[in-house]
Structure formats: structure tokens, C-alpha cells
XYZ file of C-alpha atoms in Angstrom:
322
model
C 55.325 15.887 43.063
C 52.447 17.906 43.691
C 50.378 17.722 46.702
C 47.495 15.408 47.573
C 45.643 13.784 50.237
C 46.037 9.958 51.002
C 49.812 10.813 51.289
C 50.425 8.121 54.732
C 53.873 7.665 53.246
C 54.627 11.188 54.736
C 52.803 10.560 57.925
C 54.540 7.698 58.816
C 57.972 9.146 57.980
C 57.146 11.900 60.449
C 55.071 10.174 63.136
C 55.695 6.381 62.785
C 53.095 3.866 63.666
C 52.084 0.892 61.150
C 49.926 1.693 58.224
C 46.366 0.119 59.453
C 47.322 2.036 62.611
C 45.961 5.231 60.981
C 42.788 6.828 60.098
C 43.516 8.540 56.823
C 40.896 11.711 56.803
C 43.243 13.881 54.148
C 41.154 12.471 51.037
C 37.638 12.552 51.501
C 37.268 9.090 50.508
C 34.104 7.330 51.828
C 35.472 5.351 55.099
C 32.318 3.087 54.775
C 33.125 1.415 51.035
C 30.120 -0.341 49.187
C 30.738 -4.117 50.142
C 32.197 -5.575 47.092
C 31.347 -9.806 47.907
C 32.095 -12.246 45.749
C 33.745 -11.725 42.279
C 33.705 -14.785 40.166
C 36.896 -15.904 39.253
C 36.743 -15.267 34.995
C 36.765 -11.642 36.375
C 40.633 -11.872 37.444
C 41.341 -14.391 35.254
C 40.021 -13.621 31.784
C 40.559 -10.276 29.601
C 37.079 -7.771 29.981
C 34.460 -8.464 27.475
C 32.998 -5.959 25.235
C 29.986 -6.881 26.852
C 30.952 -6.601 30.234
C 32.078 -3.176 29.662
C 29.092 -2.393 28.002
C 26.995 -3.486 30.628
C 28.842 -1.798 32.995
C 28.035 1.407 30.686
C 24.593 1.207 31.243
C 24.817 0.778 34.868
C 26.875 3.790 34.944
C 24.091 5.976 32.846
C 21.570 4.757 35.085
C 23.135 6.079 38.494
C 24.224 9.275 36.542
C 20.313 9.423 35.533
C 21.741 10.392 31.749
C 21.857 8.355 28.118
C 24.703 10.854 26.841
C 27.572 8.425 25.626
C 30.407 7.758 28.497
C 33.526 5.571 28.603
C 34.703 3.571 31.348
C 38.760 4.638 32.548
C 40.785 3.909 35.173
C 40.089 6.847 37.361
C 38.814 10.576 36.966
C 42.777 11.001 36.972
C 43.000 8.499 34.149
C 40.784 11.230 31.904
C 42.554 13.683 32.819
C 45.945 12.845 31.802
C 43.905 12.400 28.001
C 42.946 15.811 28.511
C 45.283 17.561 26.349
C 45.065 14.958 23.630
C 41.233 15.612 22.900
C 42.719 18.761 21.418
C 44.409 19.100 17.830
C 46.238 22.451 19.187
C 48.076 23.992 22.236
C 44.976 26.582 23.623
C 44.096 28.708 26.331
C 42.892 26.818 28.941
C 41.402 28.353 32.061
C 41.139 26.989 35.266
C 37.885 28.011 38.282
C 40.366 27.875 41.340
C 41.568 27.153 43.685
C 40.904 23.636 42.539
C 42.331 20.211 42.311
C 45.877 20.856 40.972
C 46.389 18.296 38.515
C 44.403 20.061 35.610
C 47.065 23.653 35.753
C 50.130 20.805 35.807
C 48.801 18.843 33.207
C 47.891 21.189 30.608
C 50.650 23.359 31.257
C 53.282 20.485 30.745
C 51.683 19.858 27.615
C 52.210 23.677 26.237
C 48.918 24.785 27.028
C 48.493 28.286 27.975
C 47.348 28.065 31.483
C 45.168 30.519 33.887
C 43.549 30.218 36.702
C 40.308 32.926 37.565
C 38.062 32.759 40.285
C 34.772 33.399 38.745
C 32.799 32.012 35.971
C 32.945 34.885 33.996
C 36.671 34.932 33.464
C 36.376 31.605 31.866
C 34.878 33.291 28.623
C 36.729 32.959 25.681
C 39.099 29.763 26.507
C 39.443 26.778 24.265
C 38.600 24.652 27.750
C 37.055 26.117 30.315
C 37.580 24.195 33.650
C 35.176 23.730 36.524
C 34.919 21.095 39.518
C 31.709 21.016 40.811
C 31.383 20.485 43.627
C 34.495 21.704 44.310
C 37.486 20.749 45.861
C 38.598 21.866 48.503
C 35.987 24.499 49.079
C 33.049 22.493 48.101
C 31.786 25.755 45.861
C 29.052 25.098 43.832
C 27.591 26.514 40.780
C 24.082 26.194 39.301
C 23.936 23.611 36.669
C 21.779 26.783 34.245
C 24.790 29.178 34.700
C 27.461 26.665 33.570
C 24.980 25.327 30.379
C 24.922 29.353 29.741
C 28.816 29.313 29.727
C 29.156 26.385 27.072
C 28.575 28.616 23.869
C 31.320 31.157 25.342
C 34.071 28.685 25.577
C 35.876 25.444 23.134
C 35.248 23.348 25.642
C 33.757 23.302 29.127
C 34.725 20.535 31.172
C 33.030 19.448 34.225
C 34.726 17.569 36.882
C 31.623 16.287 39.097
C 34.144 13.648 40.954
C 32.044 14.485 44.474
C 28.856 15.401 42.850
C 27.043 11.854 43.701
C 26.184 13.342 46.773
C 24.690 16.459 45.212
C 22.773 15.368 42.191
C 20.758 17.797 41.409
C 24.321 19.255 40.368
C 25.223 17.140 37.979
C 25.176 17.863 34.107
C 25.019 14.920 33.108
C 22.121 14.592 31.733
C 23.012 17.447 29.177
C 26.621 15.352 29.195
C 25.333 14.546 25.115
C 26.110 18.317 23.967
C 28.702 19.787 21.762
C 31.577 20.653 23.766
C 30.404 19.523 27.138
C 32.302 17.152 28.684
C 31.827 15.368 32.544
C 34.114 13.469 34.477
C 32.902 11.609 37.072
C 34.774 9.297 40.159
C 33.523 6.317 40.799
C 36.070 5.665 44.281
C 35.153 8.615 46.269
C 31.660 7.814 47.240
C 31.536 3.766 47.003
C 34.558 3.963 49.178
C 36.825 1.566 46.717
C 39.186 4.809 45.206
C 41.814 1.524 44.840
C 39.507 -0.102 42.334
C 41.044 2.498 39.928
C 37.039 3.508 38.031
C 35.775 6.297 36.752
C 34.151 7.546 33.885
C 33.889 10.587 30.749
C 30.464 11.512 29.503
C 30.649 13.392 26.451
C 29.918 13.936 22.870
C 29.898 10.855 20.970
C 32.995 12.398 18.923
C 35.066 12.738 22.462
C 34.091 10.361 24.076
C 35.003 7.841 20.891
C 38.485 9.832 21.320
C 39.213 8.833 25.023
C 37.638 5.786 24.709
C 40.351 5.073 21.158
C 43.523 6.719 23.733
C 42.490 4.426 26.823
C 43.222 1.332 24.554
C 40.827 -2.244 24.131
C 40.739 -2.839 28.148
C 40.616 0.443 30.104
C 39.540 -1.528 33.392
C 40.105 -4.558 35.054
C 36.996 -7.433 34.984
C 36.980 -6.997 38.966
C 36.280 -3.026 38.425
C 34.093 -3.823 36.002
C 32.012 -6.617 38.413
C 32.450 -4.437 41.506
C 31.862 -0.865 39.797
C 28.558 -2.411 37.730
C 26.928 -3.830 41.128
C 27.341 -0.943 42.988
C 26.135 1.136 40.918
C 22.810 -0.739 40.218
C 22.730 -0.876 44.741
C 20.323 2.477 44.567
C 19.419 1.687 47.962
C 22.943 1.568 49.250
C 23.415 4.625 47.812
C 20.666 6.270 49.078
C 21.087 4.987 52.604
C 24.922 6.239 52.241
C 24.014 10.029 51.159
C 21.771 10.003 54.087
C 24.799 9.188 56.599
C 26.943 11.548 55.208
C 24.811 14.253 54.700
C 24.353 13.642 58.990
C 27.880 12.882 59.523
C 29.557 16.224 57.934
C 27.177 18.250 60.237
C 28.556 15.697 62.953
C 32.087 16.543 61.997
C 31.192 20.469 61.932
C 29.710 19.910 65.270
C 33.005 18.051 67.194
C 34.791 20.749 65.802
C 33.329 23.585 66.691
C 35.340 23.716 70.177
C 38.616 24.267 68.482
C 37.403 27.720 66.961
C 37.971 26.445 63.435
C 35.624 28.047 61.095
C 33.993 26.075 58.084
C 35.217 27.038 54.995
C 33.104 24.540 52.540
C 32.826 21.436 51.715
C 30.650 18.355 50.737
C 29.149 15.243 52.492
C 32.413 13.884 52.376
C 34.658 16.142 53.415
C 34.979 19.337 54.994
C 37.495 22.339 55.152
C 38.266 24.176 57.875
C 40.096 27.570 58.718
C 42.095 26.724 61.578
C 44.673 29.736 61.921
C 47.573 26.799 61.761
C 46.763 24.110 59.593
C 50.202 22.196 60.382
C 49.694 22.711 63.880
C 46.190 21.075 64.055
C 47.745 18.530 61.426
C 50.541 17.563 64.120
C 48.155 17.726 66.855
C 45.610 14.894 64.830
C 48.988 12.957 63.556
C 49.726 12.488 67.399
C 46.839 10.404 67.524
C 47.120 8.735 64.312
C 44.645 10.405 61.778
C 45.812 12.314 58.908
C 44.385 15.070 57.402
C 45.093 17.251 54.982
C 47.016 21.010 54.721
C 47.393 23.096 51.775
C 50.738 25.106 51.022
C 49.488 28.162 49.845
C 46.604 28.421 52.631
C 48.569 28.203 55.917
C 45.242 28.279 57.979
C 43.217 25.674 55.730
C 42.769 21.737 57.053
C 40.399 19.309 55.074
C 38.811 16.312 56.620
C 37.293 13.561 55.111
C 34.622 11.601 58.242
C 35.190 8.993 59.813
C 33.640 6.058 59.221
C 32.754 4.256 62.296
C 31.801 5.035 65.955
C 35.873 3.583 67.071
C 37.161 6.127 64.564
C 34.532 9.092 65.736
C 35.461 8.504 69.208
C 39.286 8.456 68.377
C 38.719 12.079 66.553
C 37.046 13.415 69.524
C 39.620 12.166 71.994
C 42.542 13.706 69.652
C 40.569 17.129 69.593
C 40.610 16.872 73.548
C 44.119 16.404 74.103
């Protein structure tokens, strides 16, 4: 298994307590989720209409501010699992990292060659060229020109913007319509509701018929498709949101500041830190009940997501004390 945040199985092995005892901060996961109200009932209880998914679509282009063609899937993780079967072949796929470690597992179970680089420039020449942007867990970012300029260089240049609703003036999306450019995009992270199981691909009409064919008839549930299509259309909530988290990460810079840890990167929701010992400020937080999140191969590096209320900031601040 590899690593990931939202792992409370492991905290609870190690530290006990009760699940809603916790304050899970290891995913970067909006704390404050949209507020889904009422779904009517034919939304658990029939199968998802054409229409409703298609409606649901549109709401989708509109918050992404794009008309490119995108399909509805049950997660950003959902289109990434496809990944390999947009492809006739077995290519050379390389990876801007460090980065979220499913896409090196993924393509290199299915017999791709795999490399990771750590500039833009080494992802030249690759049959799919792979960049998160904003990225995880460093929050890097890259301007949305240079990566357009990459697109004739490469197959395929995937985009994972999965934190990028924060960021907009990031996103590709828009150009999402282009030969061989391909966005993913989370719909859980920001509205808060990662167990609603949304996201969705904006492509070429030619991929994004492909994933849409591999996901199958119903891709979603009717209450993702209720929830995810009146959130999206809430521009206010979502402006009011970016708002609070672009003030709360400073917040969270700001509380820890007394510990010495330095800011690595990171994005309105979540932030990394170097901390010297990242298991030994992870212990230290898991003492009070809030998780976070360590990285193997970066023994100093601890990512928070906020917290989401004034009980939970005042928790954090009295676990930093201790």
C-alpha cells in the first residue's frame, strides 16, 4: 500500500481514541464542506439520468470557466486508474516530482516505462508528460504559458489541477479542448465532501469519449450528481470559501512559526512544513488527537491541511504548546 493522508486507521492503532475524536489534518481536505441539504429521494433511489449527468456537465464547465468536453468519474483517482488505457502502447511516461504517488505506481504496473524529473524540461520527449499543478505536497506551481509551450514536445501532457480551485488563474482548462491536453480536476478537496467520490477529465473530445466509454453508463451516483451540480453553481460559496482559506493558511503559517518549522509550500489548503523530525512533531500532534501527515523519503517534511473551526484552531494551538 502506498502512502497517503486520511490514513486514521493507523492513528488509532498507535494512539487510540474513537474516530470523531480526531481532527484529521494529513489530507488537505476542506474541514468546512459545502452544505449539501436536501437530496430528493429519486436521487438514491433511481439509476442517474443522461440528463442529470449532463446537467451536471455544464455546471462543472461553468466553475472550471471552460466549454472543452469533460466527463464526470468517481474521483480524480477514478481517472487515473484509466490512465494507462487511453494509450494503445506501453510508453515513456515521465513524472514532475516529487508528486502524488499514484501516477509512478500506476503506470509502472501497467508496463509503462516510468521516470520521474524535477523540471519541466526533462519532460520533453515522453508519450505522457505528467504535471500536478498546484502541486502536491510542495504546492509548486508552473505558469499555465510554459506548460501550453510543453504540449507540442510531448504525446500527452496531463494536468492534474486537483487543488487548483483555489488558484484559478492556474488552471488550463480553458485550453482543456486541445490535442493531447488532458485535465483532471477533484471535486472533494475544496467543497469539503472527498466521500462523495466526484471528479472530473477535461479533454479532447476523442479522450474524453474514451474515459467516459471505460467508466461505464453510470460513473456517479444521483446524490453526487445533485450535491456536486449545486455546489458547483454556489459561486458565492465558493468565493467566500477561497477567501477563508487564503486567510487561514497564513493563520496556520503564523501558529507555527514558534516551533522553528520552516514553510516548504503549499496551497490554501494545506501546507508543508520542514520540521527537522516529521514523526516526532507527528507524535507530538497525535497526542492531542490531530493527524497529520509525514513522508518516508523526507524525514523532516509534515503537511497540514487547516482546521476548520475556532474548537479545532484552539485545539492545534494548545497541542503546539505542550
Amino acid at each position: 500500500m502506498l502512502e497517503h493522508g486520511g490514513n486514521l486507521d493507523l492513528a488509532l492503532q498507535r494512539f487510540g481514541g474513537r474516530v470523531q475524536d480526531w481532527i484529521d489534518l494529513s489530507t488537505g481536505i476542506n474541514r468546512q464542506p459545502y452544505p449539501v441539504g436536501e437530496v430528493a429521494p429519486r436521487h438514491w433511489s433511481a439509476l442517474p439520468s443522461q440528463s442529470d449527468i449532463e446537467s451536471l456537465h455544464r455546471a462543472a464547465q461553468q466553475a472550471c470557466t471552460t466549454k472543452a468536453p469533460i466527463v464526470a468519474i468517481g474521483g480524480a483517482q477514478a481517472a487515473i486508474q484509466l490512465l494507462p488505457h487511453l494509450f494503445s502502447f506501453r510508453g515513456r511516461a515521465r513524472i514532475l516530482a516529487p508528486t502524488y504517488n499514484e501516477y509512478a505506481a500506476i503506470l509502472s504496473a501497467a508496463g509503462w516505462d516510468v521516470a520521474e524529473v524535477s523540471d519541466l524540461e526533462g519532460l520533453a520527449g515522453a508519450d505522457l508528460a505528467v504535471v500536478v499543478n498546484p502541486n502536491n505536497p510542495d504546492g509548486r506551481r508552473h505558469d499555465p504559458n510554459e506548460l501550453l509551450a510543453l504540449l507540442p514536445r510531448v504525446g500527452r501532457l496531463l494536468i492534474d489541477e486537483s487543488f487548483g480551485d483555489t488558484v484559478p488563474d492556474l488552471s488550463l482548462a480553458p485550453e482543456a479542448g486541445r490535442p493531447g491536453l488532458l485535465i483532471l480536476r477533484s471535486f472533494g478537496k475544496f467543497y469539503g465532501l472527498a466521500g462523495l467520490r466526484l471528479g472530473f477529465a477535461l479533454g479532447s473530445e476523442a479522450d474524453v469519449a474514451a474515459l467516459a466509454a471505460m467508466a461505464g453508463p453510470w460513473p456517479i451516483s444521483g446524490a453526487a450528481i445533485a450535491i456536486g451540480r449545486r455546489a458547483l453553481l454556489d459561486r458565492d460559496w465558493a468565493k467566500a470559501t477561497s477567501r477563508r482559506l487564503a486567510h487561514d493558511c497564513l493563520r496556520l503559517d503564523a501558529e507555527v512559526k514558534s516551533q522553528g518549522w520552516q514553510l516548504v509550500g503549499g496551497t490554501p489548503l494545506f501546507r508543508l512544513y520542514e520540521t527537522g523530525d516529521a514523526r516526532a512533531a507527528q507524535e507530538r500532534l497525535a497526542r492531542s488527537q490531530i493527524w497529520s501527515r509525514v513522508f518516508g523519503q523526507r524525514p523532516g517534511w509534515l503537511r497540514l491541511g487547516l482546521p476548520g473551526n475556532e474548537t479545532e484552531w484552539a485545539r492545534f494551538a494548545a497541542a503546539l504548546s505542550r
